[in-house]
Amino acid sequence: MKYEVVKNYYDGEFTPSMGAETLEVVSPIDGNPLSKVSMSTIDELDAAVKSAKAASGGWANTPIKERVQVLFRYRYLLEQHSDELTELVSEENGKTITEARAEVEKSIELSEFACSMPQLAHGEVLEVSKGVECRTEHFPLGVVASIVPFNFPLMVPNWTMPNAVVLGNTMIMKPSELVPLSVVRMTELLKEAGLPDGVFNVINGGREIVEGICDHPDIEAVSFVGSTRVAKLVYKRATNSLKRCIALGGAKNHLFVLPDANPTMTANDVTASMSGCAGQRCMAASAMLAVGDVDPIIEGICERARKLVPGENLGSVISKEAKERIEGYISQAEKDGAKILVDGRGATVNGKEGGTYVGPTVIDHVTPDMSVATEEIFGPVISIMRTDTIEDAIKIENANPYGNASSVFTQSGGMARYIMEHASAGMIGVNIGVPVPREPFSFGGWNQSRFGANDITGKSSIEFWTKLKKTTTKWNPEAGINWMS
Ligand code: NAD
């Protein structure tokens, strides 16, 4: 194996898991085994929570300006090790080197944002009547948890860890069992940056550990990122044991393409959005609402899609099961009467026969009742639905249960404004294929793409990771008493 067996991390030490079940970590690029990861036991979760709890008081009492120094060093180390991290992210997830580099850069940006917390999370004070002041202060919650998915092995852990930790919490991280290696390296860099033992802890595992986190009496808050099916389970279970919870789920992002859209830019952006990271992004374009005659743009998308070559400028999908699921959706659409303009089924890469690839796929004349129109496919596939009016397009978008992102391509300000107002999604783009808000703006969808209040990153995350203390003081100036009286 290229990498040693993945260990848990608590009390500042990497510890082999006692879990009886062990999974192979396989690179989807070529199917070669990279490492092994054990499904940890509940006793091991307990040990990690004890470690986080023991560190909690000391860390919370460390002034934020000191806590943030660790993050400055961590951010520097991410930059120093960016080539190696890029390679690792690509190896375990299957995305291209360019995409993996962008993920590392985004992780650096996220830690930079956390470094600005002393400027953002300092509370407020106001004299509300003569001699009476009200003030607010952000207090850490204590031990918090972060459960993450496979598709961004380094970035999603960096959505949560930097902000939660700088704000004075101690954390249990549960990586995806499919891609646990980037978190190992992240942990080593945090230790090198001087993070005190117990502030950050890692427990590997699957469903049993996630349920254990939701139930654990000493964990105050749970953040989850993954599919909607699991997000619902986690949100219900964590809030049922009276924890604070934010659970981000899956997505079905709609792009509205209007006839006045800039053809070159639109074809470039739609193709990049549906195929980037092999479509395994919760912000990927998955459905296109073609309003009126946009045939030249659809031709442009097909032309660009045909230039994407699996194993070269298109990465792999995560597993054999994922490949089968995605290809199953395409076959179903064909059976249902849709027209496959570009077909990515059966893609293979010479010399990497063990890899799991799906080529870019453009499906036209999809109707709103087909499964490729309603469900998350999570592969490099775009389903094109044609409508005559913007109202019909909005109806289709609004009827979808998800609500992560939506974008409009048009050169008309009025039309763009109309879609911005009427699309039912938390993140909207105008002439942008992947409208991810960048720091300090926060990330989070609507509807079944997010359960719970607040967003997971940016300023909004301060509310999630802290509790607010409101203090009212009266200094009694009319008594004229001071220490000299
Ligand atoms: P997933 O839901 O299968 O797994 C996410 C996490 O939950 C993993 O750590 C996994 O070990 C754990 N898990 C899996 N099944 C479980 C169960 N039955 N009970 C408890 N825990 C369980 O998601 P995934 O396949 O790793 O990631 C892809 C999904 O994540 C897609 O749906 C994608 O849209 C979504 N995602 C959403 C966002 C967002 O911001 N909304 C961001 C990234 C990914």
Coordinates of C-alpha atoms and ligand atoms in Angstrom, one line a residue:
M1 CA 0.0 0.0 0.0
K2 CA 1.2 3.5 -0.8
Y3 CA 0.0 4.9 2.5
E4 CA 0.0 3.3 6.0
V5 CA -3.3 2.2 7.5
V6 CA -5.4 5.2 8.5
K7 CA -5.4 5.9 12.2
N8 CA -7.7 7.8 14.5
Y9 CA -6.4 10.9 16.2
Y10 CA -7.1 12.0 19.8
D11 CA -5.1 13.3 22.8
G12 CA -2.7 14.6 20.2
E13 CA -1.7 11.0 19.1
F14 CA -2.5 8.9 16.0
T15 CA -3.9 5.6 17.4
P16 CA -4.7 2.5 15.4
S17 CA -8.4 1.6 15.4
M18 CA -9.6 -1.6 17.2
G19 CA -12.6 -1.8 14.8
A20 CA -13.1 -5.3 13.4
E21 CA -14.3 -4.1 9.9
T22 CA -11.7 -2.6 7.6
L23 CA -12.3 -1.1 4.2
E24 CA -9.8 -0.6 1.4
V25 CA -9.1 2.9 0.2
V26 CA -8.9 2.7 -3.5
S27 CA -7.9 5.4 -6.0
P28 CA -10.7 5.8 -8.6
I29 CA -8.1 6.9 -11.1
D30 CA -6.9 3.4 -11.7
G31 CA -8.4 1.2 -9.0
N32 CA -5.1 0.7 -7.2
P33 CA -5.3 0.3 -3.4
L34 CA -3.9 3.3 -1.5
S35 CA -4.6 2.3 2.1
K36 CA -7.0 0.8 4.6
V37 CA -9.4 2.4 7.0
S38 CA -11.1 0.7 10.0
M39 CA -14.7 1.4 11.1
S40 CA -14.0 2.6 14.6
T41 CA -15.9 1.5 17.7
I42 CA -18.2 3.6 19.9
D43 CA -15.5 3.2 22.7
E44 CA -13.0 4.9 20.4
L45 CA -15.5 7.7 19.7
D46 CA -15.9 8.1 23.5
A47 CA -12.1 8.3 23.8
A48 CA -12.0 11.1 21.2
V49 CA -14.8 13.0 22.9
K50 CA -13.0 12.7 26.2
S51 CA -9.9 14.1 24.6
A52 CA -11.9 17.0 23.1
K53 CA -13.7 17.7 26.4
A54 CA -10.4 17.7 28.4
A55 CA -9.0 20.3 26.0
S56 CA -12.2 22.4 25.8
G57 CA -11.8 24.6 28.9
G58 CA -8.2 25.6 28.3
W59 CA -8.8 26.3 24.6
A60 CA -12.0 28.3 25.3
N61 CA -10.1 30.4 27.8
T62 CA -7.2 31.1 25.4
P63 CA -7.8 34.6 24.0
I64 CA -9.0 34.5 20.4
K65 CA -6.0 36.6 19.3
E66 CA -3.8 33.7 20.5
R67 CA -6.0 31.0 19.1
V68 CA -5.8 32.6 15.7
Q69 CA -2.0 32.4 15.6
V70 CA -2.2 28.6 15.1
L71 CA -4.4 29.2 12.1
F72 CA -2.0 31.6 10.6
R73 CA 0.7 28.9 10.9
Y74 CA -1.7 26.3 9.5
R75 CA -2.6 28.4 6.5
Y76 CA 1.1 28.9 5.8
L77 CA 1.7 25.1 6.1
L78 CA -1.1 24.4 3.6
E79 CA 0.6 26.7 1.2
Q80 CA 4.0 25.2 1.8
H81 CA 2.6 21.7 1.2
S82 CA 0.1 22.6 -1.6
D83 CA 1.8 20.4 -4.3
E84 CA 1.7 17.3 -2.1
L85 CA -1.9 18.0 -0.9
T86 CA -3.0 18.5 -4.5
E87 CA -1.5 15.1 -5.5
L88 CA -3.2 13.4 -2.5
V89 CA -6.6 14.9 -3.1
S90 CA -6.5 13.9 -6.7
E91 CA -5.3 10.4 -5.9
E92 CA -8.0 9.5 -3.4
N93 CA -10.9 11.4 -5.0
G94 CA -10.1 11.0 -8.7
K95 CA -10.4 14.7 -9.6
T96 CA -7.9 16.2 -12.1
I97 CA -4.7 17.9 -10.8
T98 CA -6.1 21.3 -11.8
E99 CA -9.3 20.7 -9.8
A100 CA -7.4 19.3 -6.8
R101 CA -5.2 22.4 -6.8
A102 CA -8.3 24.6 -6.8
E103 CA -9.5 22.6 -3.8
V104 CA -6.3 23.2 -1.9
E105 CA -6.4 26.9 -2.8
K106 CA -10.0 27.1 -1.5
S107 CA -8.9 25.4 1.7
I108 CA -6.2 28.1 2.1
E109 CA -8.9 30.8 1.5
L110 CA -11.1 29.3 4.2
S111 CA -8.3 29.3 6.8
E112 CA -7.5 32.9 5.8
F113 CA -11.1 33.8 6.6
A114 CA -10.8 32.1 10.0
C115 CA -7.8 34.3 10.7
S116 CA -10.1 37.3 10.5
M117 CA -12.3 36.1 13.3
P118 CA -10.9 38.5 15.9
Q119 CA -12.1 41.3 13.7
L120 CA -15.6 39.8 13.2
A121 CA -16.6 38.0 16.3
H122 CA -15.9 40.6 18.9
G123 CA -19.4 41.4 20.2
E124 CA -21.0 44.7 20.6
V125 CA -21.6 47.3 23.4
L126 CA -24.1 50.2 23.6
E127 CA -25.2 52.6 26.3
V128 CA -28.9 51.9 26.1
S129 CA -30.0 54.4 28.7
K130 CA -27.9 56.7 30.9
G131 CA -25.5 54.6 32.9
V132 CA -26.8 51.3 31.5
E133 CA -24.9 49.3 28.9
C134 CA -25.9 46.2 27.0
R135 CA -23.1 44.0 25.5
T136 CA -23.0 40.8 23.6
E137 CA -20.1 38.3 23.5
H138 CA -19.7 35.1 21.5
F139 CA -18.9 32.1 23.6
P140 CA -17.8 28.7 22.2
L141 CA -20.2 25.8 22.5
G142 CA -17.7 23.2 23.7
V143 CA -17.1 19.9 21.9
V144 CA -18.5 20.0 18.3
A145 CA -18.5 17.5 15.5
S146 CA -18.1 17.7 11.7
I147 CA -19.2 14.8 9.4
V148 CA -18.0 15.2 5.8
P149 CA -18.6 13.7 2.4
F150 CA -16.2 12.2 -0.3
N151 CA -16.3 14.8 -3.0
F152 CA -14.1 17.5 -1.4
P153 CA -11.7 15.5 0.9
L154 CA -9.8 18.6 2.0
M155 CA -12.1 21.6 1.4
V156 CA -15.2 20.5 3.3
P157 CA -13.2 19.7 6.4
N158 CA -11.8 23.2 6.0
W159 CA -15.3 24.6 5.8
T160 CA -15.8 23.7 9.4
M161 CA -12.5 23.1 11.3
P162 CA -10.9 26.6 11.0
N163 CA -14.0 28.7 12.1
A164 CA -15.1 26.3 14.8
V165 CA -11.7 26.0 16.3
V166 CA -10.8 29.7 16.1
L167 CA -14.1 30.5 17.8
G168 CA -12.9 28.4 20.8
N169 CA -14.5 25.0 20.2
T170 CA -12.8 21.6 20.2
M171 CA -13.8 19.3 17.4
I172 CA -14.4 15.7 16.4
M173 CA -14.0 15.2 12.6
K174 CA -15.5 12.2 10.9
P175 CA -14.0 11.9 7.4
S176 CA -15.6 10.0 4.5
E177 CA -14.5 6.4 4.6
L178 CA -13.9 6.6 0.8
V179 CA -11.3 9.4 1.1
P180 CA -9.8 9.6 4.6
L181 CA -6.2 10.4 3.6
S182 CA -6.4 14.2 3.1
V183 CA -7.7 14.6 6.7
V184 CA -4.7 12.7 8.0
R185 CA -2.4 15.1 6.4
M186 CA -4.5 18.1 7.5
T187 CA -4.2 16.8 11.1
E188 CA -0.4 16.5 10.9
L189 CA -0.2 20.0 9.6
L190 CA -2.5 21.3 12.5
K191 CA -0.2 19.6 15.0
E192 CA 2.9 21.1 13.3
A193 CA 1.1 24.5 13.5
G194 CA 1.0 24.1 17.3
L195 CA -2.7 23.3 17.9
P196 CA -2.9 22.0 21.5
D197 CA -3.6 18.3 21.9
G198 CA -7.3 17.5 22.1
V199 CA -8.5 20.6 20.2
F200 CA -8.9 18.6 17.0
N201 CA -9.7 14.9 16.9
V202 CA -10.5 12.4 14.1
I203 CA -12.6 9.3 14.2
N204 CA -12.9 7.2 11.1
G205 CA -16.0 5.1 10.5
G206 CA -19.4 5.0 8.9
R207 CA -23.0 4.9 10.0
E208 CA -22.4 3.6 13.6
I209 CA -20.0 6.5 14.4
V210 CA -22.2 9.1 12.8
E211 CA -25.1 7.9 14.9
G212 CA -22.8 7.8 18.0
I213 CA -21.9 11.4 17.4
C214 CA -25.6 12.4 17.1
D215 CA -26.4 10.7 20.4
H216 CA -23.3 11.6 22.4
P217 CA -24.2 13.6 25.5
D218 CA -20.9 15.6 25.5
I219 CA -21.1 16.8 21.9
E220 CA -22.9 20.2 21.7
A221 CA -23.3 20.7 18.0
V222 CA -23.1 18.6 14.8
S223 CA -22.4 19.8 11.3
F224 CA -23.0 17.4 8.4
V225 CA -22.4 17.6 4.7
G226 CA -23.5 14.8 2.4
S227 CA -26.5 13.4 0.6
T228 CA -30.1 14.6 1.5
R229 CA -31.1 11.1 2.6
V230 CA -28.4 11.0 5.3
A231 CA -28.7 14.8 6.1
K232 CA -32.3 14.2 7.1
L233 CA -31.4 11.2 9.3
V234 CA -28.5 13.2 11.0
Y235 CA -30.6 16.4 11.5
K236 CA -33.5 14.4 13.1
R237 CA -31.2 12.3 15.3
A238 CA -28.9 15.2 16.5
T239 CA -31.8 17.6 17.2
N240 CA -33.7 14.8 18.9
S241 CA -30.9 14.6 21.4
L242 CA -31.2 18.4 21.7
K243 CA -28.1 19.3 19.8
R244 CA -27.6 22.3 17.5
C245 CA -27.3 20.9 14.0
I246 CA -26.7 22.1 10.4
A247 CA -27.0 19.4 7.8
L248 CA -26.3 20.2 4.2
G249 CA -27.7 17.8 1.6
G250 CA -27.7 17.0 -2.1
A251 CA -28.6 19.2 -5.0
K252 CA -30.2 19.5 -8.4
N253 CA -29.0 22.8 -9.7
H254 CA -30.8 24.5 -12.6
L255 CA -29.3 26.8 -15.1
F256 CA -31.7 29.1 -17.0
V257 CA -30.4 29.8 -20.5
L258 CA -32.2 32.6 -22.3
P259 CA -32.0 33.3 -26.0
D260 CA -30.0 36.6 -25.5
A261 CA -27.3 34.8 -23.5
N262 CA -23.7 35.3 -24.8
P263 CA -23.3 32.0 -26.7
T264 CA -19.5 31.5 -26.2
M265 CA -19.5 32.3 -22.5
T266 CA -22.7 30.4 -21.8
A267 CA -21.5 27.2 -23.6
N268 CA -18.1 27.4 -21.8
D269 CA -19.7 27.9 -18.4
V270 CA -22.5 25.3 -18.7
T271 CA -20.0 22.7 -19.9
A272 CA -17.5 23.5 -17.2
S273 CA -20.2 23.5 -14.5
M274 CA -21.7 20.1 -15.5
S275 CA -18.4 18.3 -16.0
G276 CA -16.0 19.9 -13.4
C277 CA -15.0 17.4 -10.7
A278 CA -16.8 14.8 -13.0
G279 CA -20.1 16.4 -11.9
Q280 CA -19.5 15.4 -8.3
R281 CA -20.0 18.9 -6.9
C282 CA -23.1 20.0 -5.0
M283 CA -22.9 23.2 -7.0
A284 CA -22.7 21.4 -10.4
A285 CA -25.1 22.3 -13.2
S286 CA -27.4 19.3 -13.4
A287 CA -30.4 20.6 -15.3
M288 CA -30.6 23.2 -18.0
L289 CA -33.8 25.1 -18.7
A290 CA -33.6 26.1 -22.3
V291 CA -36.0 29.0 -22.7
G292 CA -37.0 29.6 -26.4
D293 CA -34.6 29.0 -29.2
V294 CA -31.1 28.4 -27.7
D295 CA -30.1 25.7 -30.2
P296 CA -26.7 27.3 -31.1
I297 CA -25.8 27.3 -27.4
I298 CA -26.8 23.6 -27.0
E299 CA -24.6 22.9 -30.1
G300 CA -21.7 24.8 -28.4
I301 CA -22.1 22.7 -25.2
C302 CA -22.0 19.5 -27.2
E303 CA -18.9 20.6 -29.1
R304 CA -17.1 21.4 -25.8
A305 CA -18.3 18.3 -24.1
R306 CA -16.9 16.1 -26.9
K307 CA -13.4 17.7 -26.2
L308 CA -13.5 16.4 -22.6
V309 CA -11.4 13.3 -22.4
P310 CA -11.7 11.0 -19.4
G311 CA -8.4 10.5 -17.7
E312 CA -7.0 13.7 -19.3
N313 CA -9.2 16.8 -18.7
L314 CA -12.0 14.9 -17.0
G315 CA -11.5 13.1 -13.7
S316 CA -13.0 9.8 -12.6
V317 CA -16.1 9.2 -10.5
I318 CA -15.6 7.9 -7.0
S319 CA -16.5 4.2 -7.4
K320 CA -17.9 1.4 -9.5
E321 CA -21.3 1.9 -7.8
A322 CA -21.3 5.6 -8.7
K323 CA -20.4 4.8 -12.4
E324 CA -23.3 2.2 -12.5
R325 CA -25.7 4.6 -10.9
I326 CA -24.9 7.5 -13.3
E327 CA -25.0 5.2 -16.4
G328 CA -28.3 3.8 -15.1
Y329 CA -29.8 7.3 -15.1
I330 CA -28.6 7.9 -18.7
S331 CA -30.1 4.6 -19.9
Q332 CA -33.4 5.3 -18.1
A333 CA -33.6 8.8 -19.8
E334 CA -33.0 7.1 -23.2
K335 CA -35.8 4.6 -22.4
D336 CA -38.1 7.4 -21.3
G337 CA -37.7 9.1 -24.7
A338 CA -35.0 11.7 -24.1
K339 CA -32.3 12.3 -26.8
I340 CA -28.7 11.6 -25.8
L341 CA -26.7 14.2 -27.7
V342 CA -23.3 13.2 -26.1
D343 CA -23.1 9.8 -24.5
G344 CA -20.5 9.2 -21.7
R345 CA -21.5 5.6 -21.0
G346 CA -18.9 2.9 -21.1
A347 CA -15.9 5.3 -20.8
T348 CA -12.5 3.6 -20.2
V349 CA -9.0 4.9 -20.0
N350 CA -6.1 2.9 -21.6
G351 CA -3.7 1.7 -18.9
K352 CA -6.2 2.6 -16.2
E353 CA -8.8 -0.1 -16.7
G354 CA -9.4 -0.3 -13.0
G355 CA -10.4 3.3 -12.9
T356 CA -14.1 4.4 -12.8
Y357 CA -14.9 6.9 -15.6
V358 CA -18.0 8.4 -17.1
G359 CA -17.7 10.6 -20.1
P360 CA -19.5 13.9 -20.4
T361 CA -23.2 13.4 -21.2
V362 CA -25.7 15.9 -22.7
I363 CA -29.3 14.8 -22.7
D364 CA -31.8 16.9 -24.6
H365 CA -35.7 16.9 -24.7
V366 CA -35.9 15.8 -21.1
T367 CA -39.3 16.2 -19.6
P368 CA -39.9 17.4 -16.0
D369 CA -41.2 14.0 -14.8
M370 CA -38.1 12.0 -15.9
S371 CA -35.7 10.8 -13.2
V372 CA -32.8 12.7 -14.8
A373 CA -34.9 15.9 -14.4
T374 CA -35.8 15.4 -10.7
E375 CA -33.0 13.4 -9.0
E376 CA -29.4 14.2 -8.1
I377 CA -27.2 12.2 -10.6
F378 CA -23.8 13.4 -9.2
G379 CA -22.0 12.7 -12.5
P380 CA -20.9 14.7 -15.6
V381 CA -24.4 14.8 -17.0
I382 CA -26.7 17.7 -18.0
S383 CA -30.4 17.2 -18.6
I384 CA -31.9 19.8 -20.9
M385 CA -35.5 20.7 -20.6
R386 CA -37.1 23.1 -23.1
T387 CA -39.7 25.6 -22.3
D388 CA -41.4 28.5 -24.2
T389 CA -41.6 30.9 -21.3
I390 CA -39.6 31.9 -18.3
E391 CA -42.6 31.3 -16.1
D392 CA -42.7 27.6 -17.2
A393 CA -38.9 27.3 -16.5
I394 CA -39.4 28.9 -13.0
K395 CA -42.2 26.4 -12.3
I396 CA -39.9 23.5 -13.1
E397 CA -37.1 24.9 -10.9
N398 CA -39.4 25.7 -8.0
A399 CA -41.0 22.2 -8.0
N400 CA -37.7 20.5 -7.4
P401 CA -37.2 19.6 -3.8
Y402 CA -33.6 20.7 -3.6
G403 CA -32.5 24.3 -3.6
N404 CA -28.7 24.6 -3.5
A405 CA -27.9 26.8 -6.5
S406 CA -29.4 28.2 -9.6
S407 CA -28.0 30.4 -12.4
V408 CA -29.3 32.5 -15.2
F409 CA -27.5 33.2 -18.5
T410 CA -28.8 36.4 -20.2
Q411 CA -27.6 39.8 -21.1
S412 CA -30.9 41.4 -19.9
G413 CA -30.6 43.0 -16.4
G414 CA -34.4 42.8 -16.0
M415 CA -34.5 39.1 -16.8
A416 CA -31.6 38.3 -14.5
R417 CA -33.2 40.2 -11.7
Y418 CA -36.5 38.3 -12.2
I419 CA -34.8 34.9 -12.0
M420 CA -32.7 36.1 -9.0
E421 CA -36.0 36.9 -7.2
H422 CA -38.0 33.8 -8.3
A423 CA -35.5 30.9 -8.3
S424 CA -35.9 28.8 -5.1
A425 CA -32.3 28.3 -4.2
G426 CA -29.9 29.6 -1.6
M427 CA -27.1 30.5 -4.0
I428 CA -27.8 32.3 -7.3
G429 CA -25.5 33.0 -10.2
V430 CA -25.9 35.5 -13.0
N431 CA -23.8 34.4 -16.0
I432 CA -21.8 32.1 -13.6
G433 CA -22.0 28.4 -13.9
V434 CA -20.9 27.6 -10.3
P435 CA -22.1 30.4 -8.1
V436 CA -20.1 29.5 -4.9
P437 CA -20.0 32.6 -2.7
R438 CA -16.4 33.4 -1.7
E439 CA -15.4 34.4 1.8
P440 CA -16.6 36.4 3.7
F441 CA -19.9 35.4 2.1
S442 CA -21.5 32.3 3.4
F443 CA -22.3 28.9 1.8
G444 CA -25.6 27.2 2.2
G445 CA -28.7 26.1 0.2
W446 CA -32.4 26.2 0.7
N447 CA -35.1 23.6 0.9
Q448 CA -33.9 20.0 1.0
S449 CA -30.3 21.1 0.4
R450 CA -29.9 22.4 3.9
F451 CA -31.6 21.6 7.2
G452 CA -31.1 23.9 10.2
A453 CA -30.5 27.6 10.6
N454 CA -27.4 29.6 9.4
D455 CA -24.9 28.8 6.7
I456 CA -21.9 26.6 7.2
T457 CA -19.1 29.1 6.2
G458 CA -18.5 32.8 6.2
K459 CA -19.9 35.2 8.8
S460 CA -23.1 33.2 9.2
S461 CA -21.1 30.3 10.7
I462 CA -20.2 32.5 13.7
E463 CA -23.8 32.2 14.9
F464 CA -23.7 28.4 14.4
W465 CA -20.4 27.8 16.2
T466 CA -21.0 30.1 19.2
K467 CA -23.6 31.1 21.7
L468 CA -24.3 34.7 22.5
K469 CA -24.1 36.1 26.0
K470 CA -26.1 39.3 26.5
T471 CA -25.0 41.3 29.6
T472 CA -26.8 44.4 30.9
T473 CA -24.8 46.5 33.4
K474 CA -25.9 49.5 35.4
W475 CA -23.0 51.7 36.7
N476 CA -25.3 53.7 39.0
P477 CA -23.7 57.0 38.3
E478 CA -26.3 59.0 40.3
A479 CA -25.1 57.6 43.6
G480 CA -21.8 59.5 43.1
I481 CA -20.0 56.7 44.9
N482 CA -16.5 55.6 43.7
W483 CA -13.7 53.6 45.2
M484 CA -12.4 56.7 47.1
S485 CA -15.7 57.4 49.0
Ligands
NAD1 P1 -23.2 10.5 2.0 O1 -24.4 11.1 2.5 O2 -23.2 9.1 1.5 O3 -22.0 10.5 3.1 C1 -21.7 11.7 3.9 C2 -21.2 11.2 5.3 O4 -22.2 10.5 5.9 C3 -20.0 10.3 5.2 O5 -19.1 10.7 6.2 C4 -20.6 8.9 5.4 O6 -19.7 8.1 6.1 C5 -21.8 9.2 6.3 N1 -22.9 8.2 6.1 C6 -23.2 7.6 4.9 N2 -24.3 6.9 5.1 C7 -24.7 7.1 6.4 C8 -25.9 6.6 7.1 N3 -26.8 5.8 6.6 N4 -26.0 7.0 8.4 C9 -25.1 7.9 8.9 N5 -24.0 8.3 8.3 C10 -23.8 7.9 7.0 O7 -22.6 11.5 0.9 P2 -21.4 11.3 -0.1 O8 -21.7 10.3 -1.1 O9 -20.1 11.2 0.7 O10 -21.3 12.8 -0.7 C11 -22.0 13.2 -1.9 C12 -23.3 13.9 -1.5 O11 -22.9 15.0 -0.7 C13 -24.0 14.5 -2.6 O12 -25.4 14.3 -2.4 C14 -23.7 16.0 -2.6 O13 -24.6 16.8 -3.2 C15 -23.6 16.2 -1.2 N6 -22.8 17.4 -0.9 C16 -23.5 18.5 -0.5 C17 -22.8 19.7 -0.2 C18 -23.6 20.9 0.2 O14 -23.0 21.9 0.5 N7 -24.9 20.9 0.2 C19 -21.4 19.7 -0.4 C20 -20.8 18.6 -0.7 C21 -21.5 17.4 -1.0

